[in-house]
């Protein structure tokens, strides 16, 4: 709308002026609004029937034009429109309070609210005012005022009003009184989906995640109304570290929703991604692309699903998302670019990760840390260190995580002196207190270089209690360098610290077995048996086309199972001639010799490699992701297989990325 003074309606035309006022909705309309306002002041006698609506319209219009002080001035003015205070009513206040709340000016809103009652009955707050005031109390954590308002509301009998109740629920929840919120919720006679959402999100925000899930389940079970996008958004924060059954429950509710909005998809994706359900996350995303009618992934969707793609090395899905992002011109977007960079790095595509990094117009410490960590995990410690120096050169302050990345890079590449120097500068220059992760990197670094006693001394002088990862790193080093004395000390500490931890049993019992401490071998194994702990079943995941395939040790469930085993037999037969002889040490000592070899040859990573060799054309890199550290036998086999098939094999385990080309691995055989 473009109105200027000359376009103003003819004198006397009050209705036209009021229409003009109502049409002013943006800051650009302010001049017209002011002119119309001035004209109205001349025309409208306080007794004029339009005086009261005019006042409301003016306040609304000024608020819509983001001129809140002007709106306030109209409310407070003693202009002819307000002679005798007859035209200022609660409605005027409600309009302005709503505008202030919408602009997050909660304290101003509350000040105005408090000033209403003293002005007399016409200005008493009503059932429109109270929810707004409670909302502002929630946002500014004004529990005391909130309590007063709520009790006033109850006296007036307005507490049965649903809007009032919803805002009381969220006020109590946000002011740290979730149980009071529940009392309000519980006392409601008629609840709708908004009531349930308010309570779920109330508990979730207060950190009472189990209560939030309980209410969610109760809501779904009642089947009075159906969860909506708001419900999904409310439950999301409570599902950070969720039980498997709860995730399943939410998924069922999600599937039963007839109309799924983008928010619901994004919430479900985030629940999967945050809980490590990478396969489920990627599958859901593919389903969304296929049957999400009218729903288009946005940057939140993509930033949520990229990390699971990286975790699974789902390179082709990730690549397609990247193309999607480029096509929709969603870049630059730091969040997305960092997610892309990480995805490529985790898929073992260092080159693509670097391309994303180089193309970024702005980079933060997270971007730098990602690329440093990518080079480190690929065994390119030198490059990682160079990048770290470059980051410092650009004046960026490294944080604790950046130091973990560069120290891990030094340890992966065996850069002992550089690593020591960084560790020193971390405290002396950047005043960052080292955490267990940093110590683990240092123990790894020293251990790799064969400085086992130094690593042990390092642990004994640590100012914090060494955790299982620190001892685990030492145990690993002792295994590789066959240091029995310190190895047994490390094993004892680990066993004492985390008797229920599954990850270390094999290492532990092997260490004891090698030391001839059979009694300890027995006690490790009896702990395992008593607690019902089994070795975490090794699983390898590969992507083929748009599907993710999972393999477990010795499994025969795959439709191509027969071909896979045939291929594997053929491969193992060929590499046996090259010196491959299944290492016997990698599994527990009391497995029969023959059995052991049988087990080793069907490790999930071997099955996954054979599967990809069958199903991809010559020269295609083989990407396998594992949920454990790869074993020495598979590592050796993979190196030989890369030679005889002339394929690059990218084996990602929980700790690093083994980039194997022509029989040589980027890890230098230390992991
Ligand atoms: Zn293996
Ligand atoms: Zn390796």
CSV table of C-alpha atoms in Angstrom, one decimal, residues 137-449:
chain,number,residue,atom,x,y,z
A,137,UNK,CA,5.6,-14.9,33.0
A,138,UNK,CA,6.8,-18.2,31.5
A,139,UNK,CA,9.2,-16.5,29.1
A,140,UNK,CA,10.6,-14.2,31.8
A,141,UNK,CA,10.5,-16.9,34.5
A,142,UNK,CA,8.3,-14.7,36.7
A,143,UNK,CA,7.0,-17.4,39.0
A,144,UNK,CA,5.7,-15.1,41.7
A,145,UNK,CA,3.6,-12.9,39.4
A,146,UNK,CA,2.6,-16.1,37.6
A,147,UNK,CA,1.3,-17.6,40.8
A,148,UNK,CA,-0.6,-14.4,41.6
A,149,UNK,CA,-2.2,-14.3,38.2
A,150,UNK,CA,-3.1,-18.0,38.4
A,151,UNK,CA,-4.9,-17.6,41.7
A,152,UNK,CA,-6.7,-14.4,40.4
A,153,UNK,CA,-7.8,-16.5,37.5
A,154,UNK,CA,-9.1,-19.2,39.7
A,155,UNK,CA,-11.1,-16.7,41.8
A,156,UNK,CA,-12.7,-15.4,38.6
A,157,UNK,CA,-13.6,-19.0,37.6
A,158,UNK,CA,-11.5,-18.5,34.4
A,159,UNK,CA,-9.2,-21.4,35.1
A,160,UNK,CA,-11.6,-23.8,33.3
A,161,UNK,CA,-10.9,-21.8,30.1
A,162,UNK,CA,-8.6,-24.0,28.0
A,163,UNK,CA,-6.3,-21.2,26.8
A,164,UNK,CA,-5.8,-20.0,30.4
A,165,UNK,CA,-5.1,-23.6,31.5
A,166,UNK,CA,-2.6,-24.2,28.7
A,167,UNK,CA,-0.7,-21.0,29.5
A,168,UNK,CA,-0.7,-21.9,33.2
A,169,UNK,CA,0.7,-25.3,32.4
A,170,UNK,CA,3.6,-23.9,30.4
A,171,UNK,CA,4.1,-21.1,32.9
A,172,UNK,CA,4.6,-23.6,35.8
A,173,UNK,CA,6.7,-25.9,33.7
A,174,UNK,CA,9.0,-23.2,32.5
A,175,UNK,CA,9.3,-21.7,36.0
A,176,UNK,CA,10.6,-25.0,37.3
A,177,UNK,CA,7.3,-26.2,38.8
A,178,UNK,CA,6.4,-29.2,36.6
A,179,UNK,CA,4.3,-30.8,39.3
A,180,UNK,CA,2.1,-27.7,39.6
A,181,UNK,CA,1.8,-27.8,35.9
A,182,UNK,CA,0.6,-31.3,36.1
A,183,UNK,CA,-2.0,-30.3,38.8
A,184,UNK,CA,-3.5,-27.8,36.4
A,185,UNK,CA,-3.4,-30.3,33.6
A,186,UNK,CA,-4.9,-33.0,35.8
A,187,UNK,CA,-7.7,-30.7,36.9
A,188,UNK,CA,-8.8,-29.8,33.3
A,189,UNK,CA,-12.2,-31.1,32.4
A,190,UNK,CA,-11.8,-31.0,28.7
A,191,UNK,CA,-8.5,-31.6,27.2
A,192,UNK,CA,-7.6,-31.3,23.6
A,193,UNK,CA,-4.4,-32.1,21.7
A,194,UNK,CA,-3.0,-28.7,22.7
A,195,UNK,CA,-3.4,-29.5,26.4
A,196,UNK,CA,-1.5,-32.8,26.0
A,197,UNK,CA,1.2,-31.1,24.0
A,198,UNK,CA,1.6,-28.4,26.6
A,199,UNK,CA,2.0,-31.0,29.3
A,200,UNK,CA,4.4,-33.2,27.3
A,201,UNK,CA,6.5,-30.3,26.4
A,202,UNK,CA,6.3,-29.0,30.0
A,203,UNK,CA,7.8,-32.2,31.4
A,204,UNK,CA,10.3,-32.4,28.6
A,205,UNK,CA,11.5,-28.8,29.1
A,206,UNK,CA,11.8,-29.4,32.8
A,207,UNK,CA,14.1,-32.3,32.1
A,208,UNK,CA,11.6,-34.9,33.4
A,209,UNK,CA,11.9,-37.0,30.3
A,210,UNK,CA,10.3,-40.2,31.7
A,211,UNK,CA,7.2,-38.2,32.8
A,212,UNK,CA,7.0,-36.6,29.3
A,213,UNK,CA,7.1,-40.0,27.7
A,214,UNK,CA,4.5,-41.4,30.2
A,215,UNK,CA,2.1,-38.5,29.3
A,216,UNK,CA,2.7,-39.1,25.6
A,217,UNK,CA,1.9,-42.8,26.0
A,218,UNK,CA,-1.2,-42.0,28.0
A,219,UNK,CA,-2.4,-39.6,25.4
A,220,UNK,CA,-1.9,-42.1,22.6
A,221,UNK,CA,-3.6,-44.9,24.6
A,222,UNK,CA,-6.7,-42.7,25.3
A,223,UNK,CA,-7.3,-42.2,21.6
A,224,UNK,CA,-9.5,-39.2,22.2
A,225,UNK,CA,-7.6,-37.2,19.7
A,226,UNK,CA,-4.6,-37.9,17.5
A,227,UNK,CA,-1.0,-36.7,18.1
A,228,UNK,CA,-0.1,-33.9,15.7
A,229,UNK,CA,3.0,-32.1,14.7
A,230,UNK,CA,3.0,-30.2,18.0
A,231,UNK,CA,3.0,-33.5,19.9
A,232,UNK,CA,6.0,-34.7,17.9
A,233,UNK,CA,7.8,-31.4,18.5
A,234,UNK,CA,7.0,-31.6,22.2
A,235,UNK,CA,8.3,-35.2,22.8
A,236,UNK,CA,11.5,-34.7,20.8
A,237,UNK,CA,13.5,-33.0,23.6
A,238,UNK,CA,12.6,-35.9,25.9
A,239,UNK,CA,13.9,-38.5,23.5
A,240,UNK,CA,17.6,-37.7,23.7
A,241,UNK,CA,18.7,-41.0,25.2
A,242,UNK,CA,15.5,-42.9,24.8
A,243,UNK,CA,14.6,-46.5,25.5
A,244,UNK,CA,14.2,-48.7,22.5
A,245,UNK,CA,10.5,-49.5,23.4
A,246,UNK,CA,9.8,-45.8,23.7
A,247,UNK,CA,11.2,-45.0,20.3
A,248,UNK,CA,9.2,-47.8,18.8
A,249,UNK,CA,6.1,-46.4,20.5
A,250,UNK,CA,6.6,-42.9,19.1
A,251,UNK,CA,7.2,-44.4,15.7
A,252,UNK,CA,3.9,-46.3,15.9
A,253,UNK,CA,2.1,-43.1,16.8
A,254,UNK,CA,3.9,-41.3,14.0
A,255,UNK,CA,2.9,-44.0,11.5
A,256,UNK,CA,-0.7,-43.7,12.6
A,257,UNK,CA,-0.8,-39.9,11.9
A,258,UNK,CA,-3.0,-39.3,8.9
A,259,UNK,CA,-1.5,-36.0,8.0
A,260,UNK,CA,2.2,-35.7,8.5
A,261,UNK,CA,3.7,-32.3,8.5
A,262,UNK,CA,7.3,-31.5,8.0
A,263,UNK,CA,7.8,-30.9,11.7
A,264,UNK,CA,6.6,-34.5,12.5
A,265,UNK,CA,9.1,-36.0,9.9
A,266,UNK,CA,11.9,-33.9,11.2
A,267,UNK,CA,11.1,-34.8,14.8
A,268,UNK,CA,11.0,-38.6,14.0
A,269,UNK,CA,14.2,-38.3,12.1
A,270,UNK,CA,15.9,-36.5,14.9
A,271,UNK,CA,14.8,-39.1,17.4
A,272,UNK,CA,16.4,-41.8,15.3
A,273,UNK,CA,19.5,-39.8,14.6
A,274,UNK,CA,20.0,-38.8,18.3
A,275,UNK,CA,19.7,-42.3,19.5
A,276,UNK,CA,22.1,-43.9,17.0
A,277,UNK,CA,19.4,-45.5,14.9
A,278,UNK,CA,21.3,-44.6,11.8
A,279,UNK,CA,19.7,-47.2,9.5
A,280,UNK,CA,16.2,-46.3,10.6
A,281,UNK,CA,16.9,-42.6,10.1
A,282,UNK,CA,18.1,-43.1,6.5
A,283,UNK,CA,15.3,-45.4,5.7
A,284,UNK,CA,12.7,-42.9,7.1
A,285,UNK,CA,14.3,-40.2,5.0
A,286,UNK,CA,14.1,-42.3,1.9
A,287,UNK,CA,10.4,-42.9,2.7
A,288,UNK,CA,9.8,-39.2,3.2
A,289,UNK,CA,11.3,-38.5,-0.2
A,290,UNK,CA,9.1,-41.2,-1.7
A,291,UNK,CA,5.7,-40.9,0.1
A,292,UNK,CA,5.9,-37.6,2.0
A,293,UNK,CA,3.1,-36.1,0.0
A,294,UNK,CA,3.4,-32.3,-0.1
A,295,UNK,CA,6.3,-32.4,2.3
A,296,UNK,CA,9.6,-31.1,1.1
A,297,UNK,CA,12.8,-31.7,3.2
A,298,UNK,CA,14.2,-28.4,4.5
A,299,UNK,CA,17.6,-27.6,5.9
A,300,UNK,CA,16.7,-29.0,9.3
A,301,UNK,CA,15.7,-32.3,7.7
A,302,UNK,CA,18.9,-32.5,5.7
A,303,UNK,CA,21.2,-31.5,8.6
A,304,UNK,CA,19.5,-34.2,10.7
A,305,UNK,CA,19.9,-37.0,8.2
A,306,UNK,CA,23.4,-36.2,7.0
A,307,UNK,CA,25.2,-37.5,10.1
A,308,UNK,CA,23.4,-40.9,10.0
A,309,UNK,CA,24.4,-41.1,6.3
A,310,UNK,CA,28.0,-40.5,7.4
A,311,UNK,CA,27.8,-43.0,10.2
A,312,UNK,CA,26.6,-45.7,7.7
A,313,UNK,CA,28.9,-44.5,4.9
A,314,UNK,CA,25.7,-44.1,2.9
A,315,UNK,CA,27.6,-42.3,0.3
A,316,UNK,CA,25.1,-42.3,-2.5
A,317,UNK,CA,22.3,-41.0,-0.3
A,318,UNK,CA,24.6,-38.4,1.1
A,319,UNK,CA,25.7,-37.3,-2.3
A,320,UNK,CA,22.1,-37.0,-3.5
A,321,UNK,CA,21.3,-34.8,-0.6
A,322,UNK,CA,24.3,-32.7,-1.5
A,323,UNK,CA,23.0,-32.3,-5.0
A,324,UNK,CA,19.6,-31.5,-3.7
A,325,UNK,CA,21.1,-28.8,-1.5
A,326,UNK,CA,23.0,-27.3,-4.5
A,327,UNK,CA,19.9,-27.5,-6.7
A,328,UNK,CA,17.7,-25.7,-4.2
A,329,UNK,CA,20.5,-23.1,-3.6
A,330,UNK,CA,20.4,-23.6,0.1
A,331,UNK,CA,24.1,-22.7,0.5
A,332,UNK,CA,25.8,-20.9,2.1
A,333,UNK,CA,24.5,-22.4,5.3
A,334,UNK,CA,27.1,-23.1,7.9
A,335,UNK,CA,25.0,-25.8,9.6
A,336,UNK,CA,24.5,-27.7,6.3
A,337,UNK,CA,28.0,-27.2,5.1
A,338,UNK,CA,29.5,-28.6,8.3
A,339,UNK,CA,27.1,-31.5,8.1
A,340,UNK,CA,28.1,-32.2,4.5
A,341,UNK,CA,31.8,-32.0,5.4
A,342,UNK,CA,31.3,-34.5,8.2
A,343,UNK,CA,29.2,-36.8,6.1
A,344,UNK,CA,31.9,-37.1,3.4
A,345,UNK,CA,34.6,-37.4,5.9
A,346,UNK,CA,32.7,-40.2,7.7
A,347,UNK,CA,32.0,-42.0,4.4
A,348,UNK,CA,35.8,-42.1,3.9
A,349,UNK,CA,35.6,-39.6,1.0
A,350,UNK,CA,38.3,-37.2,2.1
A,351,UNK,CA,38.5,-35.5,-1.3
A,352,UNK,CA,34.8,-34.6,-1.3
A,353,UNK,CA,35.1,-33.4,2.3
A,354,UNK,CA,37.9,-31.2,1.3
A,355,UNK,CA,36.0,-29.8,-1.7
A,356,UNK,CA,33.1,-28.8,0.6
A,357,UNK,CA,35.6,-27.3,3.0
A,358,UNK,CA,37.4,-25.3,0.3
A,359,UNK,CA,34.1,-24.1,-1.2
A,360,UNK,CA,32.8,-22.6,2.1
A,361,UNK,CA,32.5,-18.9,2.2
A,362,UNK,CA,32.7,-18.8,6.0
A,363,UNK,CA,34.2,-21.5,8.4
A,364,UNK,CA,33.9,-21.8,12.1
A,365,UNK,CA,35.9,-23.8,14.6
A,366,UNK,CA,33.5,-26.7,14.0
A,367,UNK,CA,34.3,-26.7,10.2
A,368,UNK,CA,38.1,-26.7,10.9
A,369,UNK,CA,37.8,-29.4,13.6
A,370,UNK,CA,35.8,-31.6,11.2
A,371,UNK,CA,38.4,-31.3,8.4
A,372,UNK,CA,41.3,-31.8,10.8
A,373,UNK,CA,39.6,-34.8,12.3
A,374,UNK,CA,38.9,-36.2,8.8
A,375,UNK,CA,42.6,-36.0,7.8
A,376,UNK,CA,43.5,-37.5,11.1
A,377,UNK,CA,41.1,-40.5,10.9
A,378,UNK,CA,42.4,-41.2,7.4
A,379,UNK,CA,45.9,-41.4,8.7
A,380,UNK,CA,47.1,-38.1,7.2
A,381,UNK,CA,48.5,-36.6,10.4
A,382,UNK,CA,50.8,-34.1,8.7
A,383,UNK,CA,48.0,-32.5,6.7
A,384,UNK,CA,45.8,-32.4,9.8
A,385,UNK,CA,48.6,-30.6,11.7
A,386,UNK,CA,49.1,-28.2,8.8
A,387,UNK,CA,45.3,-27.4,8.8
A,388,UNK,CA,45.4,-26.9,12.5
A,389,UNK,CA,48.2,-24.4,12.1
A,390,UNK,CA,46.3,-22.7,9.3
A,391,UNK,CA,43.3,-22.4,11.6
A,392,UNK,CA,45.5,-20.7,14.2
A,393,UNK,CA,46.9,-18.5,11.5
A,394,UNK,CA,43.4,-17.2,10.8
A,395,UNK,CA,43.0,-16.1,14.4
A,396,UNK,CA,40.5,-18.8,15.3
A,397,UNK,CA,40.8,-19.9,18.9
A,398,UNK,CA,40.9,-23.7,19.1
A,399,UNK,CA,38.5,-25.2,21.7
A,400,UNK,CA,38.7,-28.5,23.6
A,401,UNK,CA,37.3,-30.5,20.7
A,402,UNK,CA,39.7,-29.0,18.2
A,403,UNK,CA,42.5,-30.2,20.4
A,404,UNK,CA,41.0,-33.7,20.6
A,405,UNK,CA,41.0,-33.7,16.8
A,406,UNK,CA,44.6,-32.6,16.3
A,407,UNK,CA,45.9,-34.9,19.1
A,408,UNK,CA,44.0,-37.8,17.7
A,409,UNK,CA,45.5,-37.0,14.3
A,410,UNK,CA,49.0,-36.9,15.8
A,411,UNK,CA,48.4,-40.2,17.4
A,412,UNK,CA,46.9,-41.9,14.3
A,413,UNK,CA,50.0,-40.7,12.3
A,414,UNK,CA,52.5,-41.3,15.1
A,415,UNK,CA,53.6,-37.7,15.4
A,416,UNK,CA,54.9,-38.0,18.9
A,417,UNK,CA,56.8,-34.7,19.3
A,418,UNK,CA,54.1,-32.6,17.6
A,419,UNK,CA,51.5,-34.1,19.8
A,420,UNK,CA,53.4,-33.5,22.9
A,421,UNK,CA,53.9,-29.9,21.9
A,422,UNK,CA,50.2,-29.3,21.3
A,423,UNK,CA,49.2,-31.0,24.5
A,424,UNK,CA,51.6,-28.6,26.3
A,425,UNK,CA,50.3,-25.5,24.5
A,426,UNK,CA,46.7,-26.5,25.2
A,427,UNK,CA,47.1,-25.7,28.9
A,428,UNK,CA,49.9,-23.1,28.9
A,429,UNK,CA,48.7,-21.0,26.0
A,430,UNK,CA,45.0,-21.7,25.7
A,431,UNK,CA,44.1,-22.4,29.3
A,432,UNK,CA,42.0,-25.5,28.4
A,433,UNK,CA,41.9,-28.1,31.1
A,434,UNK,CA,42.6,-31.5,29.5
A,435,UNK,CA,39.8,-34.0,29.7
A,436,UNK,CA,39.9,-37.8,29.6
A,437,UNK,CA,39.7,-37.6,25.7
A,438,UNK,CA,42.9,-35.6,25.6
A,439,UNK,CA,44.7,-38.0,27.9
A,440,UNK,CA,43.5,-41.0,25.9
A,441,UNK,CA,45.0,-39.4,22.8
A,442,UNK,CA,48.3,-38.9,24.6
A,443,UNK,CA,48.4,-42.5,25.9
A,444,UNK,CA,47.6,-43.7,22.4
A,445,UNK,CA,50.3,-41.5,21.0
A,446,UNK,CA,52.9,-42.6,23.4
A,447,UNK,CA,51.8,-46.2,23.1
A,448,UNK,CA,52.0,-46.2,19.4
A,449,UNK,CA,55.6,-44.9,19.5
